[in-house]
PDB file of C-alpha atoms in Angstrom:
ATOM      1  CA  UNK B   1       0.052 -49.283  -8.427  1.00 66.00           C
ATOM      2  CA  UNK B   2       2.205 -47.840  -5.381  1.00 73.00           C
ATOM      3  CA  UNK B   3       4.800 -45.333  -6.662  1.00 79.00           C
ATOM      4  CA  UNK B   4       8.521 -47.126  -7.394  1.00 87.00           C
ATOM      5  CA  UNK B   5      10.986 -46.618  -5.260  1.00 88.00           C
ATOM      6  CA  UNK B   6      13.479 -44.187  -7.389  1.00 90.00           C
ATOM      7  CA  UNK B   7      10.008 -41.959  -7.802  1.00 92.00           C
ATOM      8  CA  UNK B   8       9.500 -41.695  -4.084  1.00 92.00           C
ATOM      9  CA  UNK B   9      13.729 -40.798  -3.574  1.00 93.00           C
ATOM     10  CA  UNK B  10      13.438 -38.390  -6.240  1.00 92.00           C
ATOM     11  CA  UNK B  11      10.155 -36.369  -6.419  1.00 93.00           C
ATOM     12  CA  UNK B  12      10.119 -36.595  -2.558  1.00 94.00           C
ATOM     13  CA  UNK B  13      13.048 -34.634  -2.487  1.00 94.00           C
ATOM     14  CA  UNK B  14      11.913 -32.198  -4.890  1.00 91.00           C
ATOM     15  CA  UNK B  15       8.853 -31.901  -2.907  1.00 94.00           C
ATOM     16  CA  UNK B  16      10.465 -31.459   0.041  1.00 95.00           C
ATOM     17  CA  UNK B  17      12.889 -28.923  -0.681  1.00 92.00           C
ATOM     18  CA  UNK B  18       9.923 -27.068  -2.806  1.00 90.00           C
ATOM     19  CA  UNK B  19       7.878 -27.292   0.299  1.00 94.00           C
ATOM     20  CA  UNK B  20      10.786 -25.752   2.684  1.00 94.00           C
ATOM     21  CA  UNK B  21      10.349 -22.840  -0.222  1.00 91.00           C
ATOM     22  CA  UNK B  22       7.076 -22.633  -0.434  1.00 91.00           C
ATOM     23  CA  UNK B  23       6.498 -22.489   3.518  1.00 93.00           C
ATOM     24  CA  UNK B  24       8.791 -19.166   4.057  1.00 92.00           C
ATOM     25  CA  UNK B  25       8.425 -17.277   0.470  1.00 90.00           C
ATOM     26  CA  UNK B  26       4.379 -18.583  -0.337  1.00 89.00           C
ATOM     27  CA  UNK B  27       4.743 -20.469  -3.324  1.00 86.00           C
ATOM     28  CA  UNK B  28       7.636 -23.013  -4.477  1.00 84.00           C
ATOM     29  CA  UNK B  29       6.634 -26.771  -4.393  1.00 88.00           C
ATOM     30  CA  UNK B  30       5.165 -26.838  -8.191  1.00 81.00           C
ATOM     31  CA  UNK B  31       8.050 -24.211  -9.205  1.00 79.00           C
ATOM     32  CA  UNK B  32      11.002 -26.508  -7.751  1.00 84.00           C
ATOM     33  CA  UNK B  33       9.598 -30.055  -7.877  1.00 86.00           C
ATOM     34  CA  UNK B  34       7.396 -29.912 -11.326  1.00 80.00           C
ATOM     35  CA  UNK B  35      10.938 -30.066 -13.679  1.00 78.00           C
ATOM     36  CA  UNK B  36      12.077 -32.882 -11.635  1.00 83.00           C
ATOM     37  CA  UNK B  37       8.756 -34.998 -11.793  1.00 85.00           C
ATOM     38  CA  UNK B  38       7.933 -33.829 -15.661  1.00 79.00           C
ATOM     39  CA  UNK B  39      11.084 -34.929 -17.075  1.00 77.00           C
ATOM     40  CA  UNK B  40      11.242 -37.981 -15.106  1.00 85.00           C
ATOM     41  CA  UNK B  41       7.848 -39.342 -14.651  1.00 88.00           C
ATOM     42  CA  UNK B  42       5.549 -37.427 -16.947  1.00 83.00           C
ATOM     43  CA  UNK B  43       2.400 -39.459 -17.129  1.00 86.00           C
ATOM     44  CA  UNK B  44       2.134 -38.541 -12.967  1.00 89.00           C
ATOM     45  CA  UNK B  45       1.703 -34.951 -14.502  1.00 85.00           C
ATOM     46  CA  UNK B  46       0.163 -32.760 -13.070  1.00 85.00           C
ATOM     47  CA  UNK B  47      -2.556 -34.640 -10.466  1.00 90.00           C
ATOM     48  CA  UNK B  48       0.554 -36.198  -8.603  1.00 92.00           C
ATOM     49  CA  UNK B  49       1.895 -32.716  -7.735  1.00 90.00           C
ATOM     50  CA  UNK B  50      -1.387 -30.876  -7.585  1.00 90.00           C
ATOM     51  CA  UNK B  51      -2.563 -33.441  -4.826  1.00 93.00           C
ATOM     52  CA  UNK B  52       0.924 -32.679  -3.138  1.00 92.00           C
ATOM     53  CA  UNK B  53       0.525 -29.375  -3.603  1.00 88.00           C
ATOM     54  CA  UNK B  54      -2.841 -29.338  -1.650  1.00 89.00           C
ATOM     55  CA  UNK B  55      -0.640 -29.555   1.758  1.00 89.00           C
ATOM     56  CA  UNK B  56       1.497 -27.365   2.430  1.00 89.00           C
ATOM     57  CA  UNK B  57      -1.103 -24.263   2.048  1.00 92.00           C
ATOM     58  CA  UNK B  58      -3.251 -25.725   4.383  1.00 93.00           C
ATOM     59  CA  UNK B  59      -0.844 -25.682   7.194  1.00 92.00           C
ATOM     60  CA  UNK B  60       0.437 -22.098   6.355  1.00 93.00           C
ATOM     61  CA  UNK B  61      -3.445 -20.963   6.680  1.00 92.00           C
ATOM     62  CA  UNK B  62      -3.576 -22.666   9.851  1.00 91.00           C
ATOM     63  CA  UNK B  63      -0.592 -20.106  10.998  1.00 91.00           C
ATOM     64  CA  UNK B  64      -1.127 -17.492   8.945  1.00 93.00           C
ATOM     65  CA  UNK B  65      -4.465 -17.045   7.729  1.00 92.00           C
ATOM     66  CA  UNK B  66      -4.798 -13.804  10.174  1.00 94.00           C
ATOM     67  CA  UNK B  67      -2.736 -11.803   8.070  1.00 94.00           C
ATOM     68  CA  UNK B  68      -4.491 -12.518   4.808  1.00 94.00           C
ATOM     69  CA  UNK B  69      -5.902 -10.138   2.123  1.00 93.00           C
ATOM     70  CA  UNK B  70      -9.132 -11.107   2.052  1.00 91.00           C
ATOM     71  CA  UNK B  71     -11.242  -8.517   0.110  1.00 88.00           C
ATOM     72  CA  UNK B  72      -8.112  -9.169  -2.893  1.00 89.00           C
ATOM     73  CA  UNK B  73      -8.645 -12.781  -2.593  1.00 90.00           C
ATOM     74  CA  UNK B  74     -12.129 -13.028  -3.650  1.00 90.00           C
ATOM     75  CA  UNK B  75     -11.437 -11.415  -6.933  1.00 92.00           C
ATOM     76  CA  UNK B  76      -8.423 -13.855  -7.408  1.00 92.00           C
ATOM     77  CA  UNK B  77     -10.170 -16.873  -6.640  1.00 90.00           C
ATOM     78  CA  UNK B  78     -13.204 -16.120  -8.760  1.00 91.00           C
ATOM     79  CA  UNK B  79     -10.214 -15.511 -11.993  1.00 90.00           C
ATOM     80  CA  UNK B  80      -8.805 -19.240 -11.040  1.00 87.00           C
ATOM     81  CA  UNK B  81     -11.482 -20.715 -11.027  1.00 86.00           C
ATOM     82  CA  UNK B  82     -12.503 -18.997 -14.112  1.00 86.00           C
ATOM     83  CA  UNK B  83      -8.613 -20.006 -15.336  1.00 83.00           C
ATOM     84  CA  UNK B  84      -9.400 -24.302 -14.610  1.00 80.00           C
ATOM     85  CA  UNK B  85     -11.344 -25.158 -16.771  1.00 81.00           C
ATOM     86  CA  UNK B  86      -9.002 -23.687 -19.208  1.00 76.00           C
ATOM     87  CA  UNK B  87      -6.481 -25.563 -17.808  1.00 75.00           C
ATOM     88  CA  UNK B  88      -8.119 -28.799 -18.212  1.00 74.00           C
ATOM     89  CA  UNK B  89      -8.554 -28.021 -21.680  1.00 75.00           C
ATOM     90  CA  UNK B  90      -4.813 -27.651 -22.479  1.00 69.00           C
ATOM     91  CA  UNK B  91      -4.680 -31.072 -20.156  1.00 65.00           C
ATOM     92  CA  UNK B  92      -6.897 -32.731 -22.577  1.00 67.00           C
ATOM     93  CA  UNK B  93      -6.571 -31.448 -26.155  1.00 66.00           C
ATOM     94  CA  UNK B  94      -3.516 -28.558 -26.332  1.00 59.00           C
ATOM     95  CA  UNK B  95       0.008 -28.808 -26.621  1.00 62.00           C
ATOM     96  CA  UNK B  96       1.437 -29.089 -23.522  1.00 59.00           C
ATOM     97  CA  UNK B  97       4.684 -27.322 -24.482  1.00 68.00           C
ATOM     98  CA  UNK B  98       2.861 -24.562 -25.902  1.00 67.00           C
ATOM     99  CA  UNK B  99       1.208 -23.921 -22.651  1.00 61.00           C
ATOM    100  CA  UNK B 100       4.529 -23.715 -20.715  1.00 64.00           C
ATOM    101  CA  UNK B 101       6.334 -21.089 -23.276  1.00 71.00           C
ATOM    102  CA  UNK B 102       3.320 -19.284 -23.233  1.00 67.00           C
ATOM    103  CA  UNK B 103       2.691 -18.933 -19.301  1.00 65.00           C
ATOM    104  CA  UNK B 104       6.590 -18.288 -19.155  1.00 70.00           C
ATOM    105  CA  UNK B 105       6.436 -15.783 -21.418  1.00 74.00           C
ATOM    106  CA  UNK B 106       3.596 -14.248 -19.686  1.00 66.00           C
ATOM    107  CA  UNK B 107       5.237 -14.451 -16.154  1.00 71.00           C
ATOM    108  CA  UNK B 108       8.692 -12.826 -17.753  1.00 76.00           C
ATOM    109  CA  UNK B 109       6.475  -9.838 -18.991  1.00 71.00           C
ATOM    110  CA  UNK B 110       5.026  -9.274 -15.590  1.00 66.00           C
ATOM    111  CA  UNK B 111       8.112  -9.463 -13.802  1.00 73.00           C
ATOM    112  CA  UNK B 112       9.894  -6.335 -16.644  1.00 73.00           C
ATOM    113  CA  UNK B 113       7.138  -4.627 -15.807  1.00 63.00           C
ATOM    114  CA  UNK B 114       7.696  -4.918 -11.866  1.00 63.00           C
ATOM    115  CA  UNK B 115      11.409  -4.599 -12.411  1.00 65.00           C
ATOM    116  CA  UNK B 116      11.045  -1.393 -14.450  1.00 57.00           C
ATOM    117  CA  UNK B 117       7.945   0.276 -12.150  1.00 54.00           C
ATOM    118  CA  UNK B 118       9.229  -1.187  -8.523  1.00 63.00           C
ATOM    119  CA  UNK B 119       5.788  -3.481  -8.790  1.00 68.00           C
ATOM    120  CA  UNK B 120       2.604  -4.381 -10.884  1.00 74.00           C
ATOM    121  CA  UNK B 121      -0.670  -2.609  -9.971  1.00 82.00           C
ATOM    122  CA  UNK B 122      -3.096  -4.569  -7.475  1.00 90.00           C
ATOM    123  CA  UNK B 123      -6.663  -3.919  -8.060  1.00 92.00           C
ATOM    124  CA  UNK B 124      -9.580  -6.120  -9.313  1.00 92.00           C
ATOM    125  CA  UNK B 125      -8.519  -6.154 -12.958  1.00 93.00           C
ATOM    126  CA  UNK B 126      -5.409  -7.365 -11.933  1.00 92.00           C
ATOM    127  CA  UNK B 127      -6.262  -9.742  -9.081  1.00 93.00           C
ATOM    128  CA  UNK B 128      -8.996 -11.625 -11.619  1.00 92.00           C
ATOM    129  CA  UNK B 129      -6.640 -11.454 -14.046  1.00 90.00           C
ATOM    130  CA  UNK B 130      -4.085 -13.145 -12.259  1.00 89.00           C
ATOM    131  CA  UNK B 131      -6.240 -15.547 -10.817  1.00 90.00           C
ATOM    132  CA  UNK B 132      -7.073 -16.822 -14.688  1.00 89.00           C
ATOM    133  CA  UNK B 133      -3.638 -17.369 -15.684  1.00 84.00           C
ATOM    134  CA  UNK B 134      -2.949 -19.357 -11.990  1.00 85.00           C
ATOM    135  CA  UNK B 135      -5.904 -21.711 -13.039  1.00 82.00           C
ATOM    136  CA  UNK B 136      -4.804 -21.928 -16.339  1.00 79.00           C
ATOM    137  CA  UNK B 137      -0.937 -22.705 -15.398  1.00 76.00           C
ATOM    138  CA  UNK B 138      -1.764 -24.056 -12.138  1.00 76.00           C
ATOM    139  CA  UNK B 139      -4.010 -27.178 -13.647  1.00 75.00           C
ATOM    140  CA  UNK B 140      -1.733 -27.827 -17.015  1.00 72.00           C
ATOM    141  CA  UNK B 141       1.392 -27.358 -15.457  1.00 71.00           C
ATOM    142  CA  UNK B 142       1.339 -27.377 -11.424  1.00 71.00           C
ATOM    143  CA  UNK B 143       3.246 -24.352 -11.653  1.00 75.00           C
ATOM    144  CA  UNK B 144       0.447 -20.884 -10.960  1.00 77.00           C
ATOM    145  CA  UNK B 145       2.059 -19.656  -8.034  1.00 80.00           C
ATOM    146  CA  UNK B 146       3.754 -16.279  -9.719  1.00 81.00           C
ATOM    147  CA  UNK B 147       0.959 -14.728 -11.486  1.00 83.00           C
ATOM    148  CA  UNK B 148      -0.476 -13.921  -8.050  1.00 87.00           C
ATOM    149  CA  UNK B 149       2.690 -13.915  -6.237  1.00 86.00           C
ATOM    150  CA  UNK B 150       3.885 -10.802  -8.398  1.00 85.00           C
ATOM    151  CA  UNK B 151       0.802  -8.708  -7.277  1.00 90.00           C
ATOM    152  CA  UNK B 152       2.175  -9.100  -3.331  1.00 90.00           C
ATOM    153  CA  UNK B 153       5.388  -8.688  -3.794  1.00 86.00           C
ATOM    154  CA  UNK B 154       5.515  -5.642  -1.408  1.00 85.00           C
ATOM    155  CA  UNK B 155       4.033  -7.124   1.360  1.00 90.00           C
ATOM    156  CA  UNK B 156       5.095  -8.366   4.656  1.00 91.00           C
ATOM    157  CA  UNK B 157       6.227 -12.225   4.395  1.00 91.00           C
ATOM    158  CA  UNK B 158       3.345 -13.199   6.681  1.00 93.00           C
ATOM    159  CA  UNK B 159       0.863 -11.052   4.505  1.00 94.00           C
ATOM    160  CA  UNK B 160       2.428 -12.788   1.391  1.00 92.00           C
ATOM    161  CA  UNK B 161       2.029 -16.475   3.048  1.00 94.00           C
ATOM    162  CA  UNK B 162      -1.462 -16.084   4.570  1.00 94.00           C
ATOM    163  CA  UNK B 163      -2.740 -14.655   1.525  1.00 94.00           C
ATOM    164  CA  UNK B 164      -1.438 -17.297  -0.698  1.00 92.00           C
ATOM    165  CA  UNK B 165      -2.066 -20.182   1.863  1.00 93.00           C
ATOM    166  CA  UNK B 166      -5.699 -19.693   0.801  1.00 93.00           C
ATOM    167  CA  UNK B 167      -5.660 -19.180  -2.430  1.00 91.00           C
ATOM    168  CA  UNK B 168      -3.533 -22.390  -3.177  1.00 89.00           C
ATOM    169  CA  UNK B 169      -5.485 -24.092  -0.774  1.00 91.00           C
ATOM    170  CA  UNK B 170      -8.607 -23.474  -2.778  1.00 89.00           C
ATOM    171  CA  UNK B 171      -7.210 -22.885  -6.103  1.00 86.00           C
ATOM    172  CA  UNK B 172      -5.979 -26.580  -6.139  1.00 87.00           C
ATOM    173  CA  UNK B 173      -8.682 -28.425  -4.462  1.00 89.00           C
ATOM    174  CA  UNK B 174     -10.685 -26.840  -7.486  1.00 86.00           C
ATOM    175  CA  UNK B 175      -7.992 -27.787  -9.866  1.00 86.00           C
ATOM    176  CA  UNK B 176      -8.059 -31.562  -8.889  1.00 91.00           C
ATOM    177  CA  UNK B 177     -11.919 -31.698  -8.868  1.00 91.00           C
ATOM    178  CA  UNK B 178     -11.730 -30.420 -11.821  1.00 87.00           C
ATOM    179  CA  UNK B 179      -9.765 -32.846 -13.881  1.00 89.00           C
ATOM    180  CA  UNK B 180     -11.289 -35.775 -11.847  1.00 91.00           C
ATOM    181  CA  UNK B 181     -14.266 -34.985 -12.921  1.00 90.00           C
ATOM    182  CA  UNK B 182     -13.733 -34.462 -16.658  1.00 85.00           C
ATOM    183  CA  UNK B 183     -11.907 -38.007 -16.445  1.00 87.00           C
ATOM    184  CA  UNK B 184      -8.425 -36.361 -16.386  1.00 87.00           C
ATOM    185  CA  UNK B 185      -7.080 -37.701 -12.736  1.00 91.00           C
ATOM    186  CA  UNK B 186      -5.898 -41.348 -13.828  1.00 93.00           C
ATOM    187  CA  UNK B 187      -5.533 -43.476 -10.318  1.00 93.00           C
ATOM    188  CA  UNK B 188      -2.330 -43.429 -10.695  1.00 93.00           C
ATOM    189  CA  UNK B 189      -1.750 -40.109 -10.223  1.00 94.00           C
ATOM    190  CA  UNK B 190      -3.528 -39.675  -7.005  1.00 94.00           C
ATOM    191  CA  UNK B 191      -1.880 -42.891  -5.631  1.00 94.00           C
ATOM    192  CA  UNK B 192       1.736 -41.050  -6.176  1.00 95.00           C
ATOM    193  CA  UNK B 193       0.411 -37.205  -5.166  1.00 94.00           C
ATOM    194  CA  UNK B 194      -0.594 -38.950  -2.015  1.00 95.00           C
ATOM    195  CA  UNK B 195       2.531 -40.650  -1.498  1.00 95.00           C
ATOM    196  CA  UNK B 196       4.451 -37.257  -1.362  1.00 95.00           C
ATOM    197  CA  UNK B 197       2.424 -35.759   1.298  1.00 95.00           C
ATOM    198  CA  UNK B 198       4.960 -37.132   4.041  1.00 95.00           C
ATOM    199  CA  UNK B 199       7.721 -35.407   1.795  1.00 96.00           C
ATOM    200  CA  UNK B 200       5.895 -31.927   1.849  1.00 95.00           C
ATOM    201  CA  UNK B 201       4.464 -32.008   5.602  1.00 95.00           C
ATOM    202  CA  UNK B 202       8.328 -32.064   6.483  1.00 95.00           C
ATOM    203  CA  UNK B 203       9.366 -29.670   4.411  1.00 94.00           C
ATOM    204  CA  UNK B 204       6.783 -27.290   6.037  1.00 94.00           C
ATOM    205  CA  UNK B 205       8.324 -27.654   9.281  1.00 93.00           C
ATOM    206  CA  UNK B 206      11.518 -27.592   8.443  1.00 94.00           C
ATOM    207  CA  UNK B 207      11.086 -24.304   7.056  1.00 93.00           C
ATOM    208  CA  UNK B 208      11.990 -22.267  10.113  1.00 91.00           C
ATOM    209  CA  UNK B 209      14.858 -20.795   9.892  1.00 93.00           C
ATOM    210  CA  UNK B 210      14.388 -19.463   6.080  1.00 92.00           C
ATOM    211  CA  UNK B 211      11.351 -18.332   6.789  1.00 92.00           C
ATOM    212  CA  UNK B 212      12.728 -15.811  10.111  1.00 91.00           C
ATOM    213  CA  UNK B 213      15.147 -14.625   7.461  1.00 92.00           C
ATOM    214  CA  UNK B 214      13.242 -13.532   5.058  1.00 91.00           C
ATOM    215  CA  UNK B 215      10.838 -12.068   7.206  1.00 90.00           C
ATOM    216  CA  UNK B 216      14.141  -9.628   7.942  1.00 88.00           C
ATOM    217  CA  UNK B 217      13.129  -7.400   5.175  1.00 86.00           C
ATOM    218  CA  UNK B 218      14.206 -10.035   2.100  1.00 88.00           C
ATOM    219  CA  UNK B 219      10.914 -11.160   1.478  1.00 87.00           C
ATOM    220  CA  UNK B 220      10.570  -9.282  -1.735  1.00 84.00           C
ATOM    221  CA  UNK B 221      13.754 -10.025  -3.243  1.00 87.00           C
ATOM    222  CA  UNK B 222      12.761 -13.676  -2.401  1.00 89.00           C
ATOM    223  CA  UNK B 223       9.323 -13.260  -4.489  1.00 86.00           C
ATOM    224  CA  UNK B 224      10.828 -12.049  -7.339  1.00 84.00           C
ATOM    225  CA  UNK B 225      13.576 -14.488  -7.267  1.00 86.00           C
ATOM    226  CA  UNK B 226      11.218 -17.082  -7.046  1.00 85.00           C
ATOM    227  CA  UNK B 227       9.142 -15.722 -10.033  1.00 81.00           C
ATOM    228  CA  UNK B 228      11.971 -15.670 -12.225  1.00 83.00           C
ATOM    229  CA  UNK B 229      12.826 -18.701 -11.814  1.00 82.00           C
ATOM    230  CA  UNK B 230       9.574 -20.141 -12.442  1.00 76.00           C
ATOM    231  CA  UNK B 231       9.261 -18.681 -15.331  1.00 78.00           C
ATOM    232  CA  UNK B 232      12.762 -19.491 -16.972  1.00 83.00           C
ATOM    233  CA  UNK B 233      11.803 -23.606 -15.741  1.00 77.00           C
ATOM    234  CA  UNK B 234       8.596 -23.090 -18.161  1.00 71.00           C
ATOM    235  CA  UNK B 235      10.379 -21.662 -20.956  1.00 80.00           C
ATOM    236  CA  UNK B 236      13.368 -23.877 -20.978  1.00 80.00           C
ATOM    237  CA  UNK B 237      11.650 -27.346 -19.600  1.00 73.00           C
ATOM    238  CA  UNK B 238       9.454 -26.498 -22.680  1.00 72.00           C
ATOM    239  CA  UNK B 239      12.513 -25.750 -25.211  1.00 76.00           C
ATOM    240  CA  UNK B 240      14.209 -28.746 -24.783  1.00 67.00           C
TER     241      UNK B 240
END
C-alpha cells in the first residue's frame, strides 16, 4: 500500500519544485507536478496531489494571511465550493480529457482578455465565477489555481500569496471531503498524497530567494507566466 519507490523520486520532485513555485508566485504545485503524476501514475489522480496540495497554503497563511483580500475571498470561496461538486462529477462519470481541454481553453480566454485589457475585472461576478471553475478544475484535475490567480494579477506578491494561501487552503480541504465522501478518495490515494507532504514542506522553505525576487516588481509577469502555462499543460496533457 506505501507508494513505490520510483513514485516517491519522481512526483516528490515534481512536488517539490511545484511547491518552491507555488510558495513565491501563489499557485504552482498542481500546475507543475499534476503532468508528471497523471502520465505516470494516473489512478493516484487527483486525491494524491490534492492531499499534497493541502500544505503548502497553510504555511503561506501562517506568513501571509495579513495581507489577504478578505471581503474578495468570500465570494470566491462560496463559487468553489459551488464548482466541487461539479468536479466530482467529471471525477465520477465525465471524460476526463474533456474536462482538461475545456478548463484550458477557458484559462487561455481569460488570459487574451488580460493580455489585450492589461487585466480581467475583479468584482463579485467575477470572483464567484472564478471560484466555480477552481472547484470544478481544482477537484477533476488538481490544477484551479489560475482562474483566481488571473483576477490578482496586479497585486503585490504578498497580497497575491496571502490571498491565495486561503483560498487553496479551504478550497482543497473541501475538494478532498468532497470526493471522500461520495466514495471517490480510494486509500490509495491518500496513502501517496501523504507521502509527498515531506516533498512540499521543503519546497516551501526553500522558496526564499524566488520569492524576494519577484516581490522586486516581477510578480505579475510571474502570474501570468504561470497561467499560461497551466493552461497549455491542460490542453496538450489532454491532446496526446
Amino acid at each position: 500500500m506505501f507508494p513505490s519507490t520510483l513514485f516517491l523520486l519522481v512526483a516528490g520532485l515534481a512536488v517539490l519544485a511545484g511547491a518552491i513555485v507555488q510558495s513565491s508566485v501563489g499557485f504552482g504545485v498542481g500546475t507543475v507536478a499534476t503532468p508528471v503524476v497523471a502520465l505516470l501514475f494516473p489512478d493516484l489522480m487527483p486525491g494524491a496531489l490534492l492531499i499534497a496540495a493541502t500544505v503548502t497554503p497553510m504555511f503561506t497563511m501562517v506568513r501571509e494571511v495579513r495581507h489577504a483580500d478578505l471581503r474578495g475571498l468570500g465570494w470566491a470561496v462560496a463559487g468553489r465550493v459551488a464548482g466541487t461538486p461539479l468536479g466530482v462529477a467529471v471525477v465520477a462519470v465525465l471524460s476526463a480529457r474533456g474536462m482538461g481541454l475545456a478548463a484550458g481553453g477557458v484559462v487561455l480566454a481569460a488570459l487574451a482578455v488580460s493580455a489585450y485589457s492589461g487585466t480581467v475585472p475583479r468584482n463579485r461576478t467575477t470572483l464567484a465565477a472564478a471560484g466555480v471553475f477552481a472547484g470544478l478544475g481544482g477537484t477533476a484535475t488538481a490544477i484551479g489555481g489560475p482562474p483566481i490567480a488571473l483576477l490578482y494579477q496586479g497585486e503585490s506578491g504578498p497580497r497575491v500569496r496571502g490571498t491565495l494561501s486561503i483560498f487553496f487552503t479551504l478550497g482543497t480541504l473541501v475538494s478532498v471531503l468532497t470526493l471522500a465522501a461520495l466514495h471517490q478518495l480510494p486509500e490509495r490515494q491518500v496513502v501517496a498524497g501523504l507521502a509527498l507532504t515531506p516533498f512540499v514542506t521543503a519546497g516551501f522553505f526553500a522558496a526564499g530567494p524566488l520569492r524576494r525576487y519577484l516581490d522586486g516588481g516581477r510578480t505579475r509577469a510571474a502570474v501570468l507566466g504561470l497561467v499560461a502555462v497551466s493552461a497549455t499543460v491542460l490542453i496538450v496533457r489532454n491532446l496526446v
